[in-house]
Amino acid sequence: MDIVAEISRNGFWFLVLLTPLVFVHELGHFLVARLCGVRVEVFSIGFGRELFGFTDRHGTRWKFSLLPLGGYVRMFGQAPNELEGGEKPAEMSADDRAVSFMHKSVGRRAAIVAAGPAANFIFAILVLGILYISYGKTYRAPVIDEVVAGSAAATAGILPGDRVVEANGQSIATFEDVAQIIMMNLDQPLVLVIDRNGSEVTVTATPQIITDKDILGKEMRTARLGIISKRPGPVITLGPIEALSDAVVDTYDMTGNMLTGIWQMISGVRPASEIGGVLRIATVSGAVAEFGFVSLVLLAVTLSINLGLINLFPVPMLDGGHLAFYAVEAVRGRPLSEGAQEWGLKIGLAMVLSLMLFATWNDLVYLKVVDYFRWLFT
């Protein structure tokens, strides 16, 4: 069992996915900062020591750094304690204040910060739209061909030939819509509106919780209603407008599903062990790459939405935390004190590091690295 070699192989695909997503995120910050007249000093992919880079005609240093787990854009005057030599913003010349981040209006600062997550959502929409135009989209009607004997569906009185038109108040267009709602409602009853021979019937069914395996063959809790669709759906190539419209809707739905999943972990419906970090993403990247280009691109879309969403959480150190500070400033008419902001950043850093450590531990257990080391020393 060569865990290290496996992670090394998958690391290549992890970087193939992560690097463009980080670039898109930071490019959002960069472009809006430039649009707002802020001087950008550094655009870095990765952290730590610079490996290589160049300086453009505007004075921005574009570089790749040693640790490729993220990136950053450093703007002139981004925070008083980040200015070289400890210089305070009030001591700047008029020319420096004109290009200083902290001397811009709260609205412009908020726009610059929000542009990173927004860029990830826009990227997801554009990539999905291009896939729908290039490869098409599968539409499988939400018609039930078979009901598994003894299942929750059979108990609820669902019959072959039924067509699901609504689930938990959400309209249903495809069979995949039904599967998604079942998956996101662990331990919860489903209220289904069914078209049966032209008449609408409402049934309530509680999916059975079973132990299934994910893409890596690891056990996970999932919900099963017991309905099967055997008819293949047509693959339809969409035009630009329809593709973009569907991409927006699908991105919105994926974002909602992620929020639901996070809430389920907070409330205990889903185990916290589902929280994964860098190691698990790297392993999944390698596994998905074996399924082909489209599967890898769809994973990139999912990760881009995830990156944009997580960064909007109101946690200091994340973009959402800065937006929360700016919201307070907009209401108060003045920013929070430097001391309050510093404490907020310290708390945010502690929260982010704690989550990273927890996710890494989950990864080590999930990938059986812990078992491997136990085996080595027993």
PDB file of C-alpha atoms in Angstrom, residues 106-359:
ATOM      1  CA  VAL A 106     -16.352  51.445   1.204  1.00  0.00           C
ATOM      2  CA  GLY A 107     -18.423  50.513  -1.850  1.00  0.00           C
ATOM      3  CA  ARG A 108     -15.347  50.211  -4.070  1.00  0.00           C
ATOM      4  CA  ARG A 109     -13.428  48.224  -1.472  1.00  0.00           C
ATOM      5  CA  ALA A 110     -16.380  45.858  -1.098  1.00  0.00           C
ATOM      6  CA  ALA A 111     -16.603  45.474  -4.882  1.00  0.00           C
ATOM      7  CA  ILE A 112     -12.899  44.571  -5.091  1.00  0.00           C
ATOM      8  CA  VAL A 113     -13.209  41.969  -2.333  1.00  0.00           C
ATOM      9  CA  ALA A 114     -16.454  40.470  -3.687  1.00  0.00           C
ATOM     10  CA  ALA A 115     -14.983  40.211  -7.192  1.00  0.00           C
ATOM     11  CA  GLY A 116     -12.910  37.136  -6.286  1.00  0.00           C
ATOM     12  CA  PRO A 117     -15.824  34.870  -5.322  1.00  0.00           C
ATOM     13  CA  ALA A 118     -17.928  36.390  -8.116  1.00  0.00           C
ATOM     14  CA  ALA A 119     -15.242  35.427 -10.639  1.00  0.00           C
ATOM     15  CA  ASN A 120     -15.446  31.798  -9.490  1.00  0.00           C
ATOM     16  CA  PHE A 121     -19.219  31.718 -10.012  1.00  0.00           C
ATOM     17  CA  ILE A 122     -18.910  33.409 -13.412  1.00  0.00           C
ATOM     18  CA  PHE A 123     -16.204  30.906 -14.380  1.00  0.00           C
ATOM     19  CA  ALA A 124     -18.482  28.010 -13.434  1.00  0.00           C
ATOM     20  CA  ILE A 125     -21.354  29.434 -15.483  1.00  0.00           C
ATOM     21  CA  LEU A 126     -19.201  30.051 -18.564  1.00  0.00           C
ATOM     22  CA  VAL A 127     -17.559  26.616 -18.448  1.00  0.00           C
ATOM     23  CA  LEU A 128     -20.903  24.846 -18.025  1.00  0.00           C
ATOM     24  CA  GLY A 129     -22.345  26.898 -20.882  1.00  0.00           C
ATOM     25  CA  ILE A 130     -19.442  25.934 -23.161  1.00  0.00           C
ATOM     26  CA  LEU A 131     -19.883  22.254 -22.237  1.00  0.00           C
ATOM     27  CA  TYR A 132     -23.607  22.391 -23.037  1.00  0.00           C
ATOM     28  CA  ILE A 133     -22.861  23.981 -26.409  1.00  0.00           C
ATOM     29  CA  SER A 134     -19.966  21.640 -27.248  1.00  0.00           C
ATOM     30  CA  TYR A 135     -21.070  18.320 -25.758  1.00  0.00           C
ATOM     31  CA  GLY A 136     -24.795  18.818 -25.150  1.00  0.00           C
ATOM     32  CA  LYS A 137     -26.902  18.115 -22.083  1.00  0.00           C
ATOM     33  CA  THR A 138     -28.740  14.926 -21.199  1.00  0.00           C
ATOM     34  CA  TYR A 139     -32.461  15.218 -20.512  1.00  0.00           C
ATOM     35  CA  ARG A 140     -33.964  12.115 -18.889  1.00  0.00           C
ATOM     36  CA  ALA A 141     -37.699  12.420 -18.212  1.00  0.00           C
ATOM     37  CA  PRO A 142     -38.693  11.988 -14.520  1.00  0.00           C
ATOM     38  CA  VAL A 143     -40.745   8.890 -15.330  1.00  0.00           C
ATOM     39  CA  ILE A 144     -40.497   5.863 -13.019  1.00  0.00           C
ATOM     40  CA  ASP A 145     -39.935   2.611 -14.913  1.00  0.00           C
ATOM     41  CA  GLU A 146     -39.488   0.342 -11.918  1.00  0.00           C
ATOM     42  CA  VAL A 147     -40.205   0.424  -8.183  1.00  0.00           C
ATOM     43  CA  VAL A 148     -37.941  -1.716  -6.000  1.00  0.00           C
ATOM     44  CA  ALA A 149     -39.931  -4.206  -3.921  1.00  0.00           C
ATOM     45  CA  GLY A 150     -39.903  -3.398  -0.199  1.00  0.00           C
ATOM     46  CA  SER A 151     -38.468   0.079  -0.777  1.00  0.00           C
ATOM     47  CA  ALA A 152     -39.734   3.377   0.616  1.00  0.00           C
ATOM     48  CA  ALA A 153     -41.288   4.116  -2.774  1.00  0.00           C
ATOM     49  CA  ALA A 154     -43.213   0.830  -2.787  1.00  0.00           C
ATOM     50  CA  THR A 155     -44.443   1.463   0.765  1.00  0.00           C
ATOM     51  CA  ALA A 156     -45.638   4.949  -0.242  1.00  0.00           C
ATOM     52  CA  GLY A 157     -47.658   3.523  -3.145  1.00  0.00           C
ATOM     53  CA  ILE A 158     -45.535   4.836  -6.022  1.00  0.00           C
ATOM     54  CA  LEU A 159     -46.133   2.844  -9.219  1.00  0.00           C
ATOM     55  CA  PRO A 160     -44.252   2.193 -12.451  1.00  0.00           C
ATOM     56  CA  GLY A 161     -45.300   4.748 -15.075  1.00  0.00           C
ATOM     57  CA  ASP A 162     -45.701   7.551 -12.541  1.00  0.00           C
ATOM     58  CA  ARG A 163     -44.156  10.873 -13.558  1.00  0.00           C
ATOM     59  CA  VAL A 164     -42.743  13.077 -10.787  1.00  0.00           C
ATOM     60  CA  VAL A 165     -43.724  16.709 -11.346  1.00  0.00           C
ATOM     61  CA  GLU A 166     -42.800  18.154  -7.943  1.00  0.00           C
ATOM     62  CA  ALA A 167     -40.672  17.144  -4.939  1.00  0.00           C
ATOM     63  CA  ASN A 168     -40.740  19.039  -1.644  1.00  0.00           C
ATOM     64  CA  GLY A 169     -42.209  22.042  -3.427  1.00  0.00           C
ATOM     65  CA  GLN A 170     -39.593  22.087  -6.200  1.00  0.00           C
ATOM     66  CA  SER A 171     -40.672  21.558  -9.791  1.00  0.00           C
ATOM     67  CA  ILE A 172     -39.059  18.575 -11.502  1.00  0.00           C
ATOM     68  CA  ALA A 173     -37.820  18.595 -15.091  1.00  0.00           C
ATOM     69  CA  THR A 174     -35.523  15.552 -15.205  1.00  0.00           C
ATOM     70  CA  PHE A 175     -35.030  12.281 -13.368  1.00  0.00           C
ATOM     71  CA  GLU A 176     -31.690  13.660 -12.163  1.00  0.00           C
ATOM     72  CA  ASP A 177     -33.609  16.434 -10.360  1.00  0.00           C
ATOM     73  CA  VAL A 178     -35.423  13.758  -8.340  1.00  0.00           C
ATOM     74  CA  ALA A 179     -32.164  11.961  -7.520  1.00  0.00           C
ATOM     75  CA  GLN A 180     -30.553  15.218  -6.382  1.00  0.00           C
ATOM     76  CA  ILE A 181     -33.410  16.102  -4.036  1.00  0.00           C
ATOM     77  CA  ILE A 182     -33.396  12.584  -2.555  1.00  0.00           C
ATOM     78  CA  MET A 183     -29.641  12.816  -1.962  1.00  0.00           C
ATOM     79  CA  MET A 184     -29.888  16.210  -0.261  1.00  0.00           C
ATOM     80  CA  ASN A 185     -32.710  15.209   2.098  1.00  0.00           C
ATOM     81  CA  LEU A 186     -31.172  12.582   4.348  1.00  0.00           C
ATOM     82  CA  ASP A 187     -33.515  11.426   7.142  1.00  0.00           C
ATOM     83  CA  GLN A 188     -36.254  13.711   5.806  1.00  0.00           C
ATOM     84  CA  PRO A 189     -39.619  12.728   4.273  1.00  0.00           C
ATOM     85  CA  LEU A 190     -40.230  13.616   0.639  1.00  0.00           C
ATOM     86  CA  VAL A 191     -43.547  15.003  -0.507  1.00  0.00           C
ATOM     87  CA  LEU A 192     -43.926  14.045  -4.165  1.00  0.00           C
ATOM     88  CA  VAL A 193     -46.552  15.278  -6.593  1.00  0.00           C
ATOM     89  CA  ILE A 194     -47.019  12.583  -9.243  1.00  0.00           C
ATOM     90  CA  ASP A 195     -48.772  12.619 -12.585  1.00  0.00           C
ATOM     91  CA  ARG A 196     -50.563   9.258 -12.814  1.00  0.00           C
ATOM     92  CA  ASN A 197     -52.548   8.755 -16.022  1.00  0.00           C
ATOM     93  CA  GLY A 198     -53.312  12.470 -16.240  1.00  0.00           C
ATOM     94  CA  SER A 199     -54.288  12.908 -12.592  1.00  0.00           C
ATOM     95  CA  GLU A 200     -52.111  14.431  -9.891  1.00  0.00           C
ATOM     96  CA  VAL A 201     -51.443  12.309  -6.813  1.00  0.00           C
ATOM     97  CA  THR A 202     -49.526  13.450  -3.728  1.00  0.00           C
ATOM     98  CA  VAL A 203     -47.511  10.875  -1.807  1.00  0.00           C
ATOM     99  CA  THR A 204     -45.099  11.096   1.115  1.00  0.00           C
ATOM    100  CA  ALA A 205     -42.116   8.779   1.338  1.00  0.00           C
ATOM    101  CA  THR A 206     -39.093   8.687   3.636  1.00  0.00           C
ATOM    102  CA  PRO A 207     -36.015   7.369   1.789  1.00  0.00           C
ATOM    103  CA  GLN A 208     -34.100   4.558   3.414  1.00  0.00           C
ATOM    104  CA  ILE A 209     -30.599   5.400   4.626  1.00  0.00           C
ATOM    105  CA  ILE A 210     -28.059   2.914   3.324  1.00  0.00           C
ATOM    106  CA  THR A 211     -24.270   2.619   3.240  1.00  0.00           C
ATOM    107  CA  ASP A 212     -22.955   3.043  -0.285  1.00  0.00           C
ATOM    108  CA  LYS A 213     -19.529   3.632  -1.799  1.00  0.00           C
ATOM    109  CA  ASP A 214     -18.207   6.850  -3.327  1.00  0.00           C
ATOM    110  CA  ILE A 215     -15.929   7.236  -6.347  1.00  0.00           C
ATOM    111  CA  LEU A 216     -12.932   6.083  -4.287  1.00  0.00           C
ATOM    112  CA  GLY A 217     -14.735   3.026  -2.967  1.00  0.00           C
ATOM    113  CA  LYS A 218     -15.131   4.485   0.533  1.00  0.00           C
ATOM    114  CA  GLU A 219     -18.319   3.936   2.517  1.00  0.00           C
ATOM    115  CA  MET A 220     -20.766   6.819   2.886  1.00  0.00           C
ATOM    116  CA  ARG A 221     -24.341   7.341   4.065  1.00  0.00           C
ATOM    117  CA  THR A 222     -26.834   7.989   1.309  1.00  0.00           C
ATOM    118  CA  ALA A 223     -30.603   8.005   0.814  1.00  0.00           C
ATOM    119  CA  ARG A 224     -32.477   5.566  -1.440  1.00  0.00           C
ATOM    120  CA  LEU A 225     -36.108   5.913  -2.429  1.00  0.00           C
ATOM    121  CA  GLY A 226     -36.262   2.805  -4.599  1.00  0.00           C
ATOM    122  CA  ILE A 227     -37.255   4.180  -8.009  1.00  0.00           C
ATOM    123  CA  ILE A 228     -35.500   3.336 -11.266  1.00  0.00           C
ATOM    124  CA  SER A 229     -35.479   4.958 -14.702  1.00  0.00           C
ATOM    125  CA  LYS A 230     -34.337   2.632 -17.471  1.00  0.00           C
ATOM    126  CA  ARG A 231     -34.922   4.857 -20.472  1.00  0.00           C
ATOM    127  CA  PRO A 232     -31.832   6.764 -21.695  1.00  0.00           C
ATOM    128  CA  GLY A 233     -32.348  10.478 -22.075  1.00  0.00           C
ATOM    129  CA  PRO A 234     -31.574  12.351 -25.281  1.00  0.00           C
ATOM    130  CA  VAL A 235     -28.387  14.430 -25.436  1.00  0.00           C
ATOM    131  CA  ILE A 236     -29.357  17.843 -26.763  1.00  0.00           C
ATOM    132  CA  THR A 237     -26.813  20.400 -27.959  1.00  0.00           C
ATOM    133  CA  LEU A 238     -27.922  23.794 -26.708  1.00  0.00           C
ATOM    134  CA  GLY A 239     -27.668  27.186 -28.345  1.00  0.00           C
ATOM    135  CA  PRO A 240     -25.694  29.955 -26.615  1.00  0.00           C
ATOM    136  CA  ILE A 241     -28.639  31.628 -24.877  1.00  0.00           C
ATOM    137  CA  GLU A 242     -30.244  28.392 -23.673  1.00  0.00           C
ATOM    138  CA  ALA A 243     -26.852  26.999 -22.630  1.00  0.00           C
ATOM    139  CA  LEU A 244     -26.066  30.111 -20.596  1.00  0.00           C
ATOM    140  CA  SER A 245     -29.526  30.076 -19.017  1.00  0.00           C
ATOM    141  CA  ASP A 246     -29.207  26.409 -18.020  1.00  0.00           C
ATOM    142  CA  ALA A 247     -25.686  27.033 -16.720  1.00  0.00           C
ATOM    143  CA  VAL A 248     -26.947  29.830 -14.455  1.00  0.00           C
ATOM    144  CA  VAL A 249     -29.752  27.629 -13.102  1.00  0.00           C
ATOM    145  CA  ASP A 250     -27.423  24.647 -12.569  1.00  0.00           C
ATOM    146  CA  THR A 251     -24.822  26.814 -10.805  1.00  0.00           C
ATOM    147  CA  TYR A 252     -27.548  28.205  -8.549  1.00  0.00           C
ATOM    148  CA  ASP A 253     -28.796  24.679  -7.758  1.00  0.00           C
ATOM    149  CA  MET A 254     -25.292  23.397  -6.998  1.00  0.00           C
ATOM    150  CA  THR A 255     -24.683  26.342  -4.685  1.00  0.00           C
ATOM    151  CA  GLY A 256     -27.935  25.614  -2.862  1.00  0.00           C
ATOM    152  CA  ASN A 257     -27.029  21.936  -2.525  1.00  0.00           C
ATOM    153  CA  MET A 258     -23.633  22.841  -1.069  1.00  0.00           C
ATOM    154  CA  LEU A 259     -25.263  25.122   1.495  1.00  0.00           C
ATOM    155  CA  THR A 260     -27.739  22.371   2.369  1.00  0.00           C
ATOM    156  CA  GLY A 261     -24.910  19.878   2.806  1.00  0.00           C
ATOM    157  CA  ILE A 262     -22.977  22.268   5.059  1.00  0.00           C
ATOM    158  CA  TRP A 263     -26.054  22.885   7.200  1.00  0.00           C
ATOM    159  CA  GLN A 264     -26.681  19.139   7.455  1.00  0.00           C
ATOM    160  CA  MET A 265     -23.152  18.632   8.774  1.00  0.00           C
ATOM    161  CA  ILE A 266     -23.620  21.469  11.288  1.00  0.00           C
ATOM    162  CA  SER A 267     -26.958  20.036  12.432  1.00  0.00           C
ATOM    163  CA  GLY A 268     -25.622  16.472  12.604  1.00  0.00           C
ATOM    164  CA  VAL A 269     -27.668  14.987   9.761  1.00  0.00           C
ATOM    165  CA  ARG A 270     -24.452  14.299   7.881  1.00  0.00           C
ATOM    166  CA  PRO A 271     -21.267  13.242   9.694  1.00  0.00           C
ATOM    167  CA  ALA A 272     -18.510  15.844  10.029  1.00  0.00           C
ATOM    168  CA  SER A 273     -16.169  13.222   8.545  1.00  0.00           C
ATOM    169  CA  GLU A 274     -17.489  14.308   5.117  1.00  0.00           C
ATOM    170  CA  ILE A 275     -15.468  17.514   5.448  1.00  0.00           C
ATOM    171  CA  GLY A 276     -12.484  16.985   3.190  1.00  0.00           C
ATOM    172  CA  GLY A 277      -9.289  18.878   2.575  1.00  0.00           C
ATOM    173  CA  VAL A 278      -6.393  19.050   0.153  1.00  0.00           C
ATOM    174  CA  LEU A 279      -5.483  15.355   0.286  1.00  0.00           C
ATOM    175  CA  ARG A 280      -9.001  14.174  -0.481  1.00  0.00           C
ATOM    176  CA  ILE A 281      -9.461  16.685  -3.284  1.00  0.00           C
ATOM    177  CA  ALA A 282      -6.165  15.553  -4.793  1.00  0.00           C
ATOM    178  CA  THR A 283      -7.218  11.900  -4.612  1.00  0.00           C
ATOM    179  CA  VAL A 284     -10.644  12.606  -6.092  1.00  0.00           C
ATOM    180  CA  SER A 285      -8.998  14.671  -8.866  1.00  0.00           C
ATOM    181  CA  GLY A 286      -6.863  11.716  -9.877  1.00  0.00           C
ATOM    182  CA  ALA A 287      -9.828   9.330  -9.797  1.00  0.00           C
ATOM    183  CA  VAL A 288     -12.088  11.635 -11.818  1.00  0.00           C
ATOM    184  CA  ALA A 289      -9.354  12.250 -14.409  1.00  0.00           C
ATOM    185  CA  GLU A 290      -9.613   8.582 -15.366  1.00  0.00           C
ATOM    186  CA  PHE A 291     -13.207   9.157 -16.510  1.00  0.00           C
ATOM    187  CA  GLY A 292     -12.142  11.682 -19.130  1.00  0.00           C
ATOM    188  CA  PHE A 293     -11.987  15.363 -19.942  1.00  0.00           C
ATOM    189  CA  VAL A 294     -15.652  16.239 -19.372  1.00  0.00           C
ATOM    190  CA  SER A 295     -15.705  14.644 -15.919  1.00  0.00           C
ATOM    191  CA  LEU A 296     -12.571  16.547 -14.946  1.00  0.00           C
ATOM    192  CA  VAL A 297     -14.058  19.828 -16.164  1.00  0.00           C
ATOM    193  CA  LEU A 298     -17.272  19.192 -14.219  1.00  0.00           C
ATOM    194  CA  LEU A 299     -15.189  18.630 -11.091  1.00  0.00           C
ATOM    195  CA  ALA A 300     -13.431  21.947 -11.784  1.00  0.00           C
ATOM    196  CA  VAL A 301     -16.842  23.623 -11.989  1.00  0.00           C
ATOM    197  CA  THR A 302     -17.854  22.107  -8.647  1.00  0.00           C
ATOM    198  CA  LEU A 303     -14.607  23.191  -6.993  1.00  0.00           C
ATOM    199  CA  SER A 304     -14.921  26.701  -8.436  1.00  0.00           C
ATOM    200  CA  ILE A 305     -18.407  27.094  -6.971  1.00  0.00           C
ATOM    201  CA  ASN A 306     -17.145  25.681  -3.684  1.00  0.00           C
ATOM    202  CA  LEU A 307     -14.223  28.121  -3.628  1.00  0.00           C
ATOM    203  CA  GLY A 308     -16.477  31.087  -4.348  1.00  0.00           C
ATOM    204  CA  LEU A 309     -19.053  30.040  -1.760  1.00  0.00           C
ATOM    205  CA  ILE A 310     -16.621  29.299   1.073  1.00  0.00           C
ATOM    206  CA  ASN A 311     -14.893  32.640   0.542  1.00  0.00           C
ATOM    207  CA  LEU A 312     -18.207  34.446   1.043  1.00  0.00           C
ATOM    208  CA  PHE A 313     -18.661  33.069   4.560  1.00  0.00           C
ATOM    209  CA  PRO A 314     -18.463  35.943   7.091  1.00  0.00           C
ATOM    210  CA  VAL A 315     -15.256  34.674   8.673  1.00  0.00           C
ATOM    211  CA  PRO A 316     -12.369  37.137   9.133  1.00  0.00           C
ATOM    212  CA  MET A 317      -9.422  36.182   6.890  1.00  0.00           C
ATOM    213  CA  LEU A 318     -11.885  35.210   4.140  1.00  0.00           C
ATOM    214  CA  ASP A 319     -13.416  37.611   1.628  1.00  0.00           C
ATOM    215  CA  GLY A 320     -16.754  37.339   3.413  1.00  0.00           C
ATOM    216  CA  GLY A 321     -15.168  38.491   6.651  1.00  0.00           C
ATOM    217  CA  HIS A 322     -13.841  41.636   4.994  1.00  0.00           C
ATOM    218  CA  LEU A 323     -17.269  42.236   3.454  1.00  0.00           C
ATOM    219  CA  ALA A 324     -18.783  41.955   6.947  1.00  0.00           C
ATOM    220  CA  PHE A 325     -16.325  44.603   8.195  1.00  0.00           C
ATOM    221  CA  TYR A 326     -17.289  46.878   5.297  1.00  0.00           C
ATOM    222  CA  ALA A 327     -20.991  46.359   6.006  1.00  0.00           C
ATOM    223  CA  VAL A 328     -20.423  47.516   9.587  1.00  0.00           C
ATOM    224  CA  GLU A 329     -18.434  50.490   8.286  1.00  0.00           C
ATOM    225  CA  ALA A 330     -21.226  51.430   5.893  1.00  0.00           C
ATOM    226  CA  VAL A 331     -23.786  51.366   8.722  1.00  0.00           C
ATOM    227  CA  ARG A 332     -21.606  53.171  11.296  1.00  0.00           C
ATOM    228  CA  GLY A 333     -20.178  55.677   8.849  1.00  0.00           C
ATOM    229  CA  ARG A 334     -16.661  54.783   9.970  1.00  0.00           C
ATOM    230  CA  PRO A 335     -14.600  51.586  10.087  1.00  0.00           C
ATOM    231  CA  LEU A 336     -14.115  49.431  13.145  1.00  0.00           C
ATOM    232  CA  SER A 337     -11.077  50.300  15.236  1.00  0.00           C
ATOM    233  CA  GLU A 338      -7.748  48.763  14.246  1.00  0.00           C
ATOM    234  CA  GLY A 339      -7.789  46.760  17.480  1.00  0.00           C
ATOM    235  CA  ALA A 340     -11.211  45.258  16.744  1.00  0.00           C
ATOM    236  CA  GLN A 341     -10.171  44.361  13.213  1.00  0.00           C
ATOM    237  CA  GLU A 342      -6.912  42.784  14.416  1.00  0.00           C
ATOM    238  CA  TRP A 343      -8.791  40.653  16.955  1.00  0.00           C
ATOM    239  CA  GLY A 344     -11.264  39.662  14.282  1.00  0.00           C
ATOM    240  CA  LEU A 345      -8.452  38.592  11.970  1.00  0.00           C
ATOM    241  CA  LYS A 346      -6.794  36.586  14.759  1.00  0.00           C
ATOM    242  CA  ILE A 347     -10.059  34.790  15.518  1.00  0.00           C
ATOM    243  CA  GLY A 348     -10.636  34.198  11.810  1.00  0.00           C
ATOM    244  CA  LEU A 349      -7.126  32.821  11.377  1.00  0.00           C
ATOM    245  CA  ALA A 350      -7.671  30.451  14.302  1.00  0.00           C
ATOM    246  CA  MET A 351     -10.971  29.274  12.794  1.00  0.00           C
ATOM    247  CA  VAL A 352      -9.484  28.708   9.334  1.00  0.00           C
ATOM    248  CA  LEU A 353      -6.444  26.860  10.688  1.00  0.00           C
ATOM    249  CA  SER A 354      -8.642  24.714  12.942  1.00  0.00           C
ATOM    250  CA  LEU A 355     -10.858  23.780  10.011  1.00  0.00           C
ATOM    251  CA  MET A 356      -7.804  22.965   7.884  1.00  0.00           C
ATOM    252  CA  LEU A 357      -6.381  20.716  10.600  1.00  0.00           C
ATOM    253  CA  PHE A 358      -9.749  18.996  11.079  1.00  0.00           C
ATOM    254  CA  ALA A 359     -10.171  18.465   7.319  1.00  0.00           C
TER     255      ALA A 359
END
